Each structure stands twice: as structure tokens, then as C-alpha cells.
Amino acid sequence: MERHGRSSERALLLIIEDDTAVREGLMDLLAPRFDVLAAPDADAGVELAREHRPDLVLLDRFLPSGDGLAVLETLQNDVRTETVPVIFLTGDADEATLERCLEMGAVDFIHKPASSRELLARIDRAVRQSEQQRKLQVLAQTDALTGLANFRALSVRLEDEFKRALRYGYALSVVVIDLDHLKAINDGMGHDVGNRAILALATLMQGNLRESDFAARFGGDEFVVLLPHQTSMEAAVFAERLRSELRGVNVQRGDGRPAPFGLSISVGVADHTADSPRESTEALLKAADAALYEAKREGRDRVVVYGQSVHAPAAQRH
């Protein structure tokens, strides 16, 4: 398999084409304008797509190692590649075949041989449309204040992570975080200060996440973090670190002076493991919510793992 060096500012294209001359010709044509990956068969192409998540796939309709439609279906059924647009390269002029390609979700098809101008124009259009759709999707799944995922995106990600945890037998923890006394902050200092408190927590949270973790704003003062491959006790270490570090975060008032209060959080943690499985995402969230309720009932500013208390400070700051 071949690769041209990736640039962060250019779209990445993946060519899956068994004809060496066609593949190399496409690479030479596209490399000045795009980053290009290429594979000579279906299996190598799918692996590259999963690893690099290209912005567009140019896929030969007929491959010795697998039908192009089967490759398209494989990409669409994988969460890592399901949104990657595909343009078919085909020498088949049969209208029924081309209609089938579009019905299955290909964004376009190009007859071989195609002129350089036509090829580039169709690729440019597909890349622009894909980028626009991606931006709209991000906006629809992003909390406007914090830039974190919103409830809609959390629901999708939690289902995906839970399915993977079931399939591969690894732990998955859910951490539900509530910013203590936000209503009192809003009532006493104004919503601008309350928003700064929310942003301070969100920023601290983002700085403590691993690449595989996922954080979302669940509601006004509530956040949810998904921690794959973490038991509840391991997740509690993450939660306690947040709680401790938040003590040192200062929020400013509108005039630039520090607000006369500290920040604290109440946290509930629950997990799904092979030894102690949850029957559904709803059950997992319900357990974490129950732990959060216990943290609030005990006086807030603490972390509670479902079934046991992890931290109980001697005094409150609000």
C-alpha cells in the first residue's frame, strides 16, 4: 500500500483500485491538491479507511478481492467510517448498476477513463458537501456554551461505547458531575458569572480527558463523562482529581474582580464490567445518577461510587 504525506490543512483521499496504472495515475493527479492514501485491494483499503478516516474514498466498482458494493457496505457498518463519502470508479455503463451504487449510499460515480477536469470537479464537490455536512452535524451535537457534546451526542456515544464494551468484554464507567450551587451563583452574582463557572469546570474536565474519553453537558449544571476501559474505582480517581483541582479555580465577576466563592462538584460514578454487568445504558446511567444523589444527600462536594462513598470533606465552602 502507498501513502503520500498527510497535511493537516488538506483533505485526505483514499483510493482503492487494483489496476496499478490507474491507481498511480490518480495519485499523481491528486497529490498536488490533496493528501492521498492508496490500496490495491478491498481488505487493505478497509483497514486504511478505519485507521485514517479519510475525507473521501475513491472506490473501484469491481475488485479481485471483493465487490465494491460490499466494501461500501462494510464502511457504512463501521462507526469509524460510516460517514465517509464514497465515489465509485467504474467502467460499467449499465444504468441499473449505477443506480444500485447510489441507492446504497455512494455520493457519486465516475466512468473510467475520466478527464482530469471532470474527476477533480466531482471530487471537489463531494469534499465540499462532506465538510458542510460534517460542520452541521458537529453544530447539532455541540453545547453552545462549553463546546462539549450535548445530550443528543451523548446518547449516541453511550450506546456505541456500551455495545463495544459488551462485544469485547471491557469495563465502561459513567461519571455524572453536578456543579454545586449553580442556582445560588446565578441568583446572587448573575448568569454571566454562572456561565463562567460552567466554563471553568468544562475546561478543567477537557484537560483531564484521555483521547478515548468522552464528555458532554447533560443539562444546566450537570455533565457526563464516559471512560472506556475504566472500572468505577479507576473512574473515581479521575473524578476526585477534578474535584480537588477545581478548588484552585477562580471565577471572575463582570468587573474583573474575583468572585467571592469557590467551586465544588458532586459526583456519582458507576460502571459496567464483565463481572458486574449492567443490562442497558439506562441502567448504567441510573446507577450513576443514584450515586450522584447520594453525594448531594451527604452534603455535596464529594465523589460517590455506586454503593460506597469515596470522599467526604469535613466542611463546605458555600
mmCIF file of C-alpha atoms in Angstrom, residues 5-316:
data_model
loop_
_atom_site.group_PDB
_atom_site.id
_atom_site.type_symbol
_atom_site.label_atom_id
_atom_site.label_comp_id
_atom_site.label_asym_id
_atom_site.label_seq_id
_atom_site.Cartn_x
_atom_site.Cartn_y
_atom_site.Cartn_z
ATOM 1 C CA GLY A 5 2.388 12.549 3.359
ATOM 2 C CA ARG A 6 -0.596 13.949 5.245
ATOM 3 C CA SER A 7 -1.039 17.689 5.686
ATOM 4 C CA SER A 8 -3.393 18.882 8.409
ATOM 5 C CA GLU A 9 -4.871 21.559 6.146
ATOM 6 C CA ARG A 10 -5.705 19.367 3.153
ATOM 7 C CA ALA A 11 -8.435 16.837 2.621
ATOM 8 C CA LEU A 12 -7.333 13.207 2.794
ATOM 9 C CA LEU A 13 -8.430 10.943 -0.059
ATOM 10 C CA LEU A 14 -8.242 7.157 -0.131
ATOM 11 C CA ILE A 15 -8.013 5.355 -3.486
ATOM 12 C CA ILE A 16 -8.995 1.678 -3.541
ATOM 13 C CA GLU A 17 -8.080 0.475 -7.036
ATOM 14 C CA ASP A 18 -6.477 -2.800 -8.148
ATOM 15 C CA ASP A 19 -5.170 -1.519 -11.508
ATOM 16 C CA THR A 20 -1.654 -0.284 -10.783
ATOM 17 C CA ALA A 21 -1.558 2.153 -13.695
ATOM 18 C CA VAL A 22 -4.919 3.678 -12.799
ATOM 19 C CA ARG A 23 -4.034 3.878 -9.112
ATOM 20 C CA GLU A 24 -0.691 5.551 -9.712
ATOM 21 C CA GLY A 25 -2.190 7.905 -12.275
ATOM 22 C CA LEU A 26 -4.829 9.010 -9.781
ATOM 23 C CA MET A 27 -2.234 9.533 -7.090
ATOM 24 C CA ASP A 28 -0.105 11.705 -9.381
ATOM 25 C CA LEU A 29 -3.153 13.743 -10.393
ATOM 26 C CA LEU A 30 -4.499 14.261 -6.879
ATOM 27 C CA ALA A 31 -1.336 14.599 -4.783
ATOM 28 C CA PRO A 32 -0.728 18.306 -5.614
ATOM 29 C CA ARG A 33 -4.123 19.235 -4.136
ATOM 30 C CA PHE A 34 -4.912 16.519 -1.595
ATOM 31 C CA ASP A 35 -3.235 14.136 0.804
ATOM 32 C CA VAL A 36 -3.545 10.711 -0.762
ATOM 33 C CA LEU A 37 -3.632 7.135 0.505
ATOM 34 C CA ALA A 38 -3.927 4.194 -1.880
ATOM 35 C CA ALA A 39 -4.633 0.477 -1.559
ATOM 36 C CA PRO A 40 -4.658 -2.242 -4.241
ATOM 37 C CA ASP A 41 -7.440 -4.385 -2.774
ATOM 38 C CA ALA A 42 -10.562 -4.333 -0.617
ATOM 39 C CA ASP A 43 -9.048 -5.597 2.636
ATOM 40 C CA ALA A 44 -6.145 -3.151 2.630
ATOM 41 C CA GLY A 45 -8.479 -0.317 1.663
ATOM 42 C CA VAL A 46 -10.909 -1.003 4.501
ATOM 43 C CA GLU A 47 -8.063 -1.151 7.021
ATOM 44 C CA LEU A 48 -6.671 2.165 5.801
ATOM 45 C CA ALA A 49 -10.123 3.737 5.973
ATOM 46 C CA ARG A 50 -10.594 2.536 9.553
ATOM 47 C CA GLU A 51 -7.174 3.771 10.615
ATOM 48 C CA HIS A 52 -7.122 7.170 8.896
ATOM 49 C CA ARG A 53 -10.810 8.084 8.405
ATOM 50 C CA PRO A 54 -10.317 9.833 5.064
ATOM 51 C CA ASP A 55 -12.444 12.725 3.857
ATOM 52 C CA LEU A 56 -13.359 10.812 0.698
ATOM 53 C CA VAL A 57 -12.907 7.318 -0.763
ATOM 54 C CA LEU A 58 -12.465 6.666 -4.483
ATOM 55 C CA LEU A 59 -13.549 3.054 -4.797
ATOM 56 C CA ASP A 60 -13.220 0.752 -7.805
ATOM 57 C CA ARG A 61 -16.582 -0.850 -8.511
ATOM 58 C CA PHE A 62 -15.005 -4.254 -9.250
ATOM 59 C CA LEU A 63 -12.082 -5.581 -7.219
ATOM 60 C CA PRO A 64 -10.480 -9.033 -7.440
ATOM 61 C CA SER A 65 -10.619 -9.432 -3.655
ATOM 62 C CA GLY A 66 -14.161 -8.123 -3.167
ATOM 63 C CA ASP A 67 -17.067 -6.391 -4.816
ATOM 64 C CA GLY A 68 -17.019 -2.602 -4.436
ATOM 65 C CA LEU A 69 -20.580 -2.592 -3.124
ATOM 66 C CA ALA A 70 -19.550 -4.999 -0.374
ATOM 67 C CA VAL A 71 -16.693 -2.652 0.554
ATOM 68 C CA LEU A 72 -19.137 0.265 0.699
ATOM 69 C CA GLU A 73 -21.424 -1.726 2.971
ATOM 70 C CA THR A 74 -18.504 -2.622 5.251
ATOM 71 C CA LEU A 75 -17.514 1.028 5.565
ATOM 72 C CA GLN A 76 -21.085 2.082 6.286
ATOM 73 C CA ASN A 77 -21.480 -0.523 9.032
ATOM 74 C CA ASP A 78 -18.395 0.609 10.923
ATOM 75 C CA VAL A 79 -18.761 3.555 13.315
ATOM 76 C CA ARG A 80 -15.266 4.709 12.330
ATOM 77 C CA THR A 81 -16.098 5.058 8.632
ATOM 78 C CA GLU A 82 -19.888 5.262 8.385
ATOM 79 C CA THR A 83 -19.888 8.963 7.443
ATOM 80 C CA VAL A 84 -17.016 8.834 4.934
ATOM 81 C CA PRO A 85 -18.348 9.682 1.436
ATOM 82 C CA VAL A 86 -17.600 7.250 -1.391
ATOM 83 C CA ILE A 87 -17.285 7.887 -5.121
ATOM 84 C CA PHE A 88 -17.287 4.789 -7.303
ATOM 85 C CA LEU A 89 -14.837 4.401 -10.166
ATOM 86 C CA THR A 90 -16.413 2.193 -12.798
ATOM 87 C CA GLY A 91 -16.057 1.149 -16.375
ATOM 88 C CA ASP A 92 -19.588 -0.260 -16.309
ATOM 89 C CA ALA A 93 -22.147 1.867 -18.136
ATOM 90 C CA ASP A 94 -25.117 -0.233 -17.045
ATOM 91 C CA GLU A 95 -27.683 2.155 -15.551
ATOM 92 C CA ALA A 96 -29.066 -0.430 -13.119
ATOM 93 C CA THR A 97 -25.586 -0.949 -11.647
ATOM 94 C CA LEU A 98 -25.013 2.769 -11.269
ATOM 95 C CA GLU A 99 -28.434 3.227 -9.697
ATOM 96 C CA ARG A 100 -27.577 0.488 -7.230
ATOM 97 C CA CYS A 101 -24.385 2.328 -6.230
ATOM 98 C CA LEU A 102 -26.333 5.489 -5.441
ATOM 99 C CA GLU A 103 -29.098 3.595 -3.634
ATOM 100 C CA MET A 104 -26.512 2.078 -1.312
ATOM 101 C CA GLY A 105 -25.196 5.498 -0.362
ATOM 102 C CA ALA A 106 -22.385 6.372 -2.772
ATOM 103 C CA VAL A 107 -22.268 10.136 -3.317
ATOM 104 C CA ASP A 108 -21.274 9.873 -6.985
ATOM 105 C CA PHE A 109 -19.748 7.645 -9.643
ATOM 106 C CA ILE A 110 -17.103 8.373 -12.262
ATOM 107 C CA HIS A 111 -16.726 6.468 -15.504
ATOM 108 C CA LYS A 112 -13.237 5.242 -16.352
ATOM 109 C CA PRO A 113 -11.426 6.743 -18.106
ATOM 110 C CA ALA A 114 -12.474 10.231 -16.995
ATOM 111 C CA SER A 115 -10.913 13.558 -17.885
ATOM 112 C CA SER A 116 -8.781 15.209 -15.235
ATOM 113 C CA ARG A 117 -11.097 18.210 -15.179
ATOM 114 C CA GLU A 118 -14.217 16.110 -14.584
ATOM 115 C CA LEU A 119 -12.528 13.978 -11.953
ATOM 116 C CA LEU A 120 -11.254 16.942 -9.954
ATOM 117 C CA ALA A 121 -14.563 18.785 -10.216
ATOM 118 C CA ARG A 122 -16.541 15.820 -8.883
ATOM 119 C CA ILE A 123 -14.054 15.228 -6.063
ATOM 120 C CA ASP A 124 -14.057 18.910 -5.084
ATOM 121 C CA ARG A 125 -17.845 18.939 -4.956
ATOM 122 C CA ALA A 126 -18.011 15.784 -2.847
ATOM 123 C CA VAL A 127 -15.386 17.048 -0.399
ATOM 124 C CA ARG A 128 -17.163 20.411 -0.001
ATOM 125 C CA GLN A 129 -20.519 18.759 0.596
ATOM 126 C CA SER A 130 -19.000 16.356 3.098
ATOM 127 C CA GLU A 131 -17.341 19.196 5.011
ATOM 128 C CA GLN A 132 -20.587 21.156 5.141
ATOM 129 C CA GLN A 133 -22.473 18.131 6.426
ATOM 130 C CA ARG A 134 -19.780 17.471 8.993
ATOM 131 C CA LYS A 135 -19.952 21.052 10.299
ATOM 132 C CA LEU A 136 -23.736 20.896 10.534
ATOM 133 C CA GLN A 137 -23.519 17.589 12.361
ATOM 134 C CA VAL A 138 -20.986 18.995 14.819
ATOM 135 C CA LEU A 139 -23.177 22.039 15.490
ATOM 136 C CA ALA A 140 -26.226 19.838 16.042
ATOM 137 C CA GLN A 141 -24.335 17.751 18.603
ATOM 138 C CA THR A 142 -22.407 20.502 20.421
ATOM 139 C CA ASP A 143 -23.311 22.507 23.510
ATOM 140 C CA ALA A 144 -23.066 26.163 22.504
ATOM 141 C CA LEU A 145 -21.624 27.423 25.791
ATOM 142 C CA THR A 146 -18.918 24.872 26.544
ATOM 143 C CA GLY A 147 -18.141 23.323 23.163
ATOM 144 C CA LEU A 148 -18.662 19.886 24.709
ATOM 145 C CA ALA A 149 -21.030 17.347 23.236
ATOM 146 C CA ASN A 150 -24.715 17.801 24.030
ATOM 147 C CA PHE A 151 -27.324 15.314 25.269
ATOM 148 C CA ARG A 152 -28.082 14.106 21.743
ATOM 149 C CA ALA A 153 -24.443 13.268 21.031
ATOM 150 C CA LEU A 154 -24.055 11.676 24.462
ATOM 151 C CA SER A 155 -26.959 9.315 23.813
ATOM 152 C CA VAL A 156 -25.397 8.103 20.563
ATOM 153 C CA ARG A 157 -21.887 7.751 22.003
ATOM 154 C CA LEU A 158 -23.086 5.949 25.126
ATOM 155 C CA GLU A 159 -24.925 3.366 23.021
ATOM 156 C CA ASP A 160 -21.827 2.841 20.861
ATOM 157 C CA GLU A 161 -19.470 2.541 23.822
ATOM 158 C CA PHE A 162 -21.828 0.179 25.657
ATOM 159 C CA LYS A 163 -22.094 -2.101 22.609
ATOM 160 C CA ARG A 164 -18.301 -2.203 22.277
ATOM 161 C CA ALA A 165 -17.890 -2.929 25.981
ATOM 162 C CA LEU A 166 -20.336 -5.824 25.647
ATOM 163 C CA ARG A 167 -18.685 -7.144 22.498
ATOM 164 C CA TYR A 168 -15.094 -7.023 23.718
ATOM 165 C CA GLY A 169 -15.682 -7.575 27.427
ATOM 166 C CA TYR A 170 -14.016 -4.455 28.797
ATOM 167 C CA ALA A 171 -15.140 -2.101 31.559
ATOM 168 C CA LEU A 172 -17.030 1.119 30.915
ATOM 169 C CA SER A 173 -17.582 3.787 33.564
ATOM 170 C CA VAL A 174 -20.048 6.649 33.615
ATOM 171 C CA VAL A 175 -19.263 9.717 35.715
ATOM 172 C CA VAL A 176 -22.112 12.167 36.385
ATOM 173 C CA ILE A 177 -20.907 15.566 37.629
ATOM 174 C CA ASP A 178 -23.052 18.304 39.149
ATOM 175 C CA LEU A 179 -21.695 21.824 39.696
ATOM 176 C CA ASP A 180 -22.729 22.631 43.240
ATOM 177 C CA HIS A 181 -24.981 25.610 43.963
ATOM 178 C CA LEU A 182 -25.187 26.971 40.427
ATOM 179 C CA LYS A 183 -28.646 28.406 41.087
ATOM 180 C CA ALA A 184 -27.300 30.360 44.076
ATOM 181 C CA ILE A 185 -24.440 31.670 41.911
ATOM 182 C CA ASN A 186 -26.853 32.756 39.182
ATOM 183 C CA ASP A 187 -29.236 34.372 41.662
ATOM 184 C CA GLY A 188 -26.547 36.121 43.663
ATOM 185 C CA MET A 189 -23.968 37.044 41.009
ATOM 186 C CA GLY A 190 -25.832 36.833 37.705
ATOM 187 C CA HIS A 191 -25.946 34.325 34.888
ATOM 188 C CA ASP A 192 -22.727 35.661 33.325
ATOM 189 C CA VAL A 193 -20.793 34.580 36.396
ATOM 190 C CA GLY A 194 -22.694 31.303 36.441
ATOM 191 C CA ASN A 195 -21.685 30.692 32.835
ATOM 192 C CA ARG A 196 -18.062 31.395 33.718
ATOM 193 C CA ALA A 197 -18.304 28.797 36.470
ATOM 194 C CA ILE A 198 -19.718 26.256 33.994
ATOM 195 C CA LEU A 199 -16.941 27.056 31.504
ATOM 196 C CA ALA A 200 -14.282 26.728 34.195
ATOM 197 C CA LEU A 201 -15.488 23.233 35.031
ATOM 198 C CA ALA A 202 -15.773 22.251 31.358
ATOM 199 C CA THR A 203 -12.239 23.482 30.632
ATOM 200 C CA LEU A 204 -10.801 21.615 33.605
ATOM 201 C CA MET A 205 -12.665 18.488 32.545
ATOM 202 C CA GLN A 206 -11.340 18.635 28.977
ATOM 203 C CA GLY A 207 -7.799 18.967 30.257
ATOM 204 C CA ASN A 208 -8.119 15.706 32.212
ATOM 205 C CA LEU A 209 -9.603 13.511 29.482
ATOM 206 C CA ARG A 210 -7.782 10.777 27.620
ATOM 207 C CA GLU A 211 -8.211 10.540 23.851
ATOM 208 C CA SER A 212 -10.689 7.680 24.265
ATOM 209 C CA ASP A 213 -12.831 9.501 26.846
ATOM 210 C CA PHE A 214 -15.979 11.455 26.050
ATOM 211 C CA ALA A 215 -17.538 14.379 27.912
ATOM 212 C CA ALA A 216 -20.930 16.017 27.434
ATOM 213 C CA ARG A 217 -23.012 18.698 29.067
ATOM 214 C CA PHE A 218 -26.120 16.864 30.171
ATOM 215 C CA GLY A 219 -28.075 19.852 31.475
ATOM 216 C CA GLY A 220 -27.647 23.283 33.013
ATOM 217 C CA ASP A 221 -25.255 22.283 35.794
ATOM 218 C CA GLU A 222 -24.743 18.598 35.006
ATOM 219 C CA PHE A 223 -22.053 16.873 32.959
ATOM 220 C CA VAL A 224 -21.488 13.243 31.982
ATOM 221 C CA VAL A 225 -18.117 11.644 31.213
ATOM 222 C CA LEU A 226 -17.695 8.221 29.612
ATOM 223 C CA LEU A 227 -14.486 6.385 30.488
ATOM 224 C CA PRO A 228 -13.923 3.222 28.403
ATOM 225 C CA HIS A 229 -11.630 0.564 29.908
ATOM 226 C CA GLN A 230 -12.058 2.084 33.380
ATOM 227 C CA THR A 231 -13.701 0.440 36.379
ATOM 228 C CA SER A 232 -15.702 2.604 38.771
ATOM 229 C CA MET A 233 -12.814 2.763 41.223
ATOM 230 C CA GLU A 234 -10.443 3.898 38.480
ATOM 231 C CA ALA A 235 -13.027 6.430 37.316
ATOM 232 C CA ALA A 236 -13.321 7.678 40.892
ATOM 233 C CA VAL A 237 -9.641 8.639 40.777
ATOM 234 C CA PHE A 238 -10.392 10.807 37.732
ATOM 235 C CA ALA A 239 -13.428 12.313 39.473
ATOM 236 C CA GLU A 240 -11.557 13.031 42.699
ATOM 237 C CA ARG A 241 -8.788 14.730 40.710
ATOM 238 C CA LEU A 242 -11.382 17.022 39.120
ATOM 239 C CA ARG A 243 -12.957 17.769 42.476
ATOM 240 C CA SER A 244 -9.604 18.570 44.051
ATOM 241 C CA GLU A 245 -8.278 20.683 41.164
ATOM 242 C CA LEU A 246 -11.500 22.683 40.935
ATOM 243 C CA ARG A 247 -10.764 24.060 44.417
ATOM 244 C CA GLY A 248 -7.933 26.101 42.913
ATOM 245 C CA VAL A 249 -10.012 27.575 40.075
ATOM 246 C CA ASN A 250 -11.137 31.184 40.444
ATOM 247 C CA VAL A 251 -14.087 32.732 38.629
ATOM 248 C CA GLN A 252 -14.150 36.426 37.791
ATOM 249 C CA ARG A 253 -17.066 38.798 38.045
ATOM 250 C CA GLY A 254 -18.024 41.118 35.180
ATOM 251 C CA ASP A 255 -15.753 43.886 36.512
ATOM 252 C CA GLY A 256 -12.735 41.574 36.540
ATOM 253 C CA ARG A 257 -12.616 41.091 40.297
ATOM 254 C CA PRO A 258 -12.597 37.529 41.655
ATOM 255 C CA ALA A 259 -15.973 36.191 42.656
ATOM 256 C CA PRO A 260 -16.312 35.696 46.441
ATOM 257 C CA PHE A 261 -16.838 31.944 46.292
ATOM 258 C CA GLY A 262 -15.057 28.744 45.417
ATOM 259 C CA LEU A 263 -16.311 25.997 43.130
ATOM 260 C CA SER A 264 -17.181 22.461 44.070
ATOM 261 C CA ILE A 265 -18.786 19.463 42.429
ATOM 262 C CA SER A 266 -20.805 16.471 43.482
ATOM 263 C CA VAL A 267 -20.011 13.319 41.510
ATOM 264 C CA GLY A 268 -21.658 9.944 41.012
ATOM 265 C CA VAL A 269 -19.767 7.030 39.444
ATOM 266 C CA ALA A 270 -20.982 3.661 38.166
ATOM 267 C CA ASP A 271 -19.583 1.043 35.835
ATOM 268 C CA HIS A 272 -20.368 -1.878 33.600
ATOM 269 C CA THR A 273 -17.872 -4.737 33.839
ATOM 270 C CA ALA A 274 -17.734 -8.355 32.754
ATOM 271 C CA ASP A 275 -18.034 -9.409 36.411
ATOM 272 C CA SER A 276 -20.789 -6.904 37.231
ATOM 273 C CA PRO A 277 -22.663 -6.152 34.005
ATOM 274 C CA ARG A 278 -25.472 -3.625 33.541
ATOM 275 C CA GLU A 279 -28.341 -4.759 31.374
ATOM 276 C CA SER A 280 -28.593 -1.477 29.454
ATOM 277 C CA THR A 281 -27.285 2.068 29.087
ATOM 278 C CA GLU A 282 -30.334 3.232 31.028
ATOM 279 C CA ALA A 283 -29.384 1.004 33.952
ATOM 280 C CA LEU A 284 -25.800 2.274 33.872
ATOM 281 C CA LEU A 285 -26.889 5.923 33.880
ATOM 282 C CA LYS A 286 -29.461 5.220 36.587
ATOM 283 C CA ALA A 287 -26.754 3.763 38.843
ATOM 284 C CA ALA A 288 -24.501 6.794 38.308
ATOM 285 C CA ASP A 289 -27.449 9.115 38.999
ATOM 286 C CA ALA A 290 -28.183 7.243 42.222
ATOM 287 C CA ALA A 291 -24.570 7.735 43.314
ATOM 288 C CA LEU A 292 -24.808 11.448 42.459
ATOM 289 C CA TYR A 293 -27.989 11.741 44.516
ATOM 290 C CA GLU A 294 -26.154 10.129 47.439
ATOM 291 C CA ALA A 295 -23.293 12.631 47.066
ATOM 292 C CA LYS A 296 -25.782 15.513 47.250
ATOM 293 C CA ARG A 297 -27.652 13.942 50.163
ATOM 294 C CA GLU A 298 -24.394 13.566 52.123
ATOM 295 C CA GLY A 299 -23.659 17.271 51.758
ATOM 296 C CA ARG A 300 -22.196 17.781 48.246
ATOM 297 C CA ASP A 301 -18.546 18.435 47.315
ATOM 298 C CA ARG A 302 -17.708 14.739 47.197
ATOM 299 C CA VAL A 303 -17.355 11.695 44.940
ATOM 300 C CA VAL A 304 -19.576 8.675 45.469
ATOM 301 C CA VAL A 305 -19.157 5.364 43.680
ATOM 302 C CA TYR A 306 -22.401 3.447 43.306
ATOM 303 C CA GLY A 307 -22.692 1.576 46.580
ATOM 304 C CA GLN A 308 -19.897 3.270 48.530
ATOM 305 C CA SER A 309 -18.599 6.736 49.420
ATOM 306 C CA VAL A 310 -15.130 7.669 48.220
ATOM 307 C CA HIS A 311 -14.653 11.159 49.614
ATOM 308 C CA ALA A 312 -16.460 13.153 52.273
ATOM 309 C CA PRO A 313 -14.870 16.526 53.123
ATOM 310 C CA ALA A 314 -15.260 17.959 56.589
ATOM 311 C CA ALA A 315 -16.651 21.352 55.549
ATOM 312 C CA GLN A 316 -18.456 23.025 52.685
#
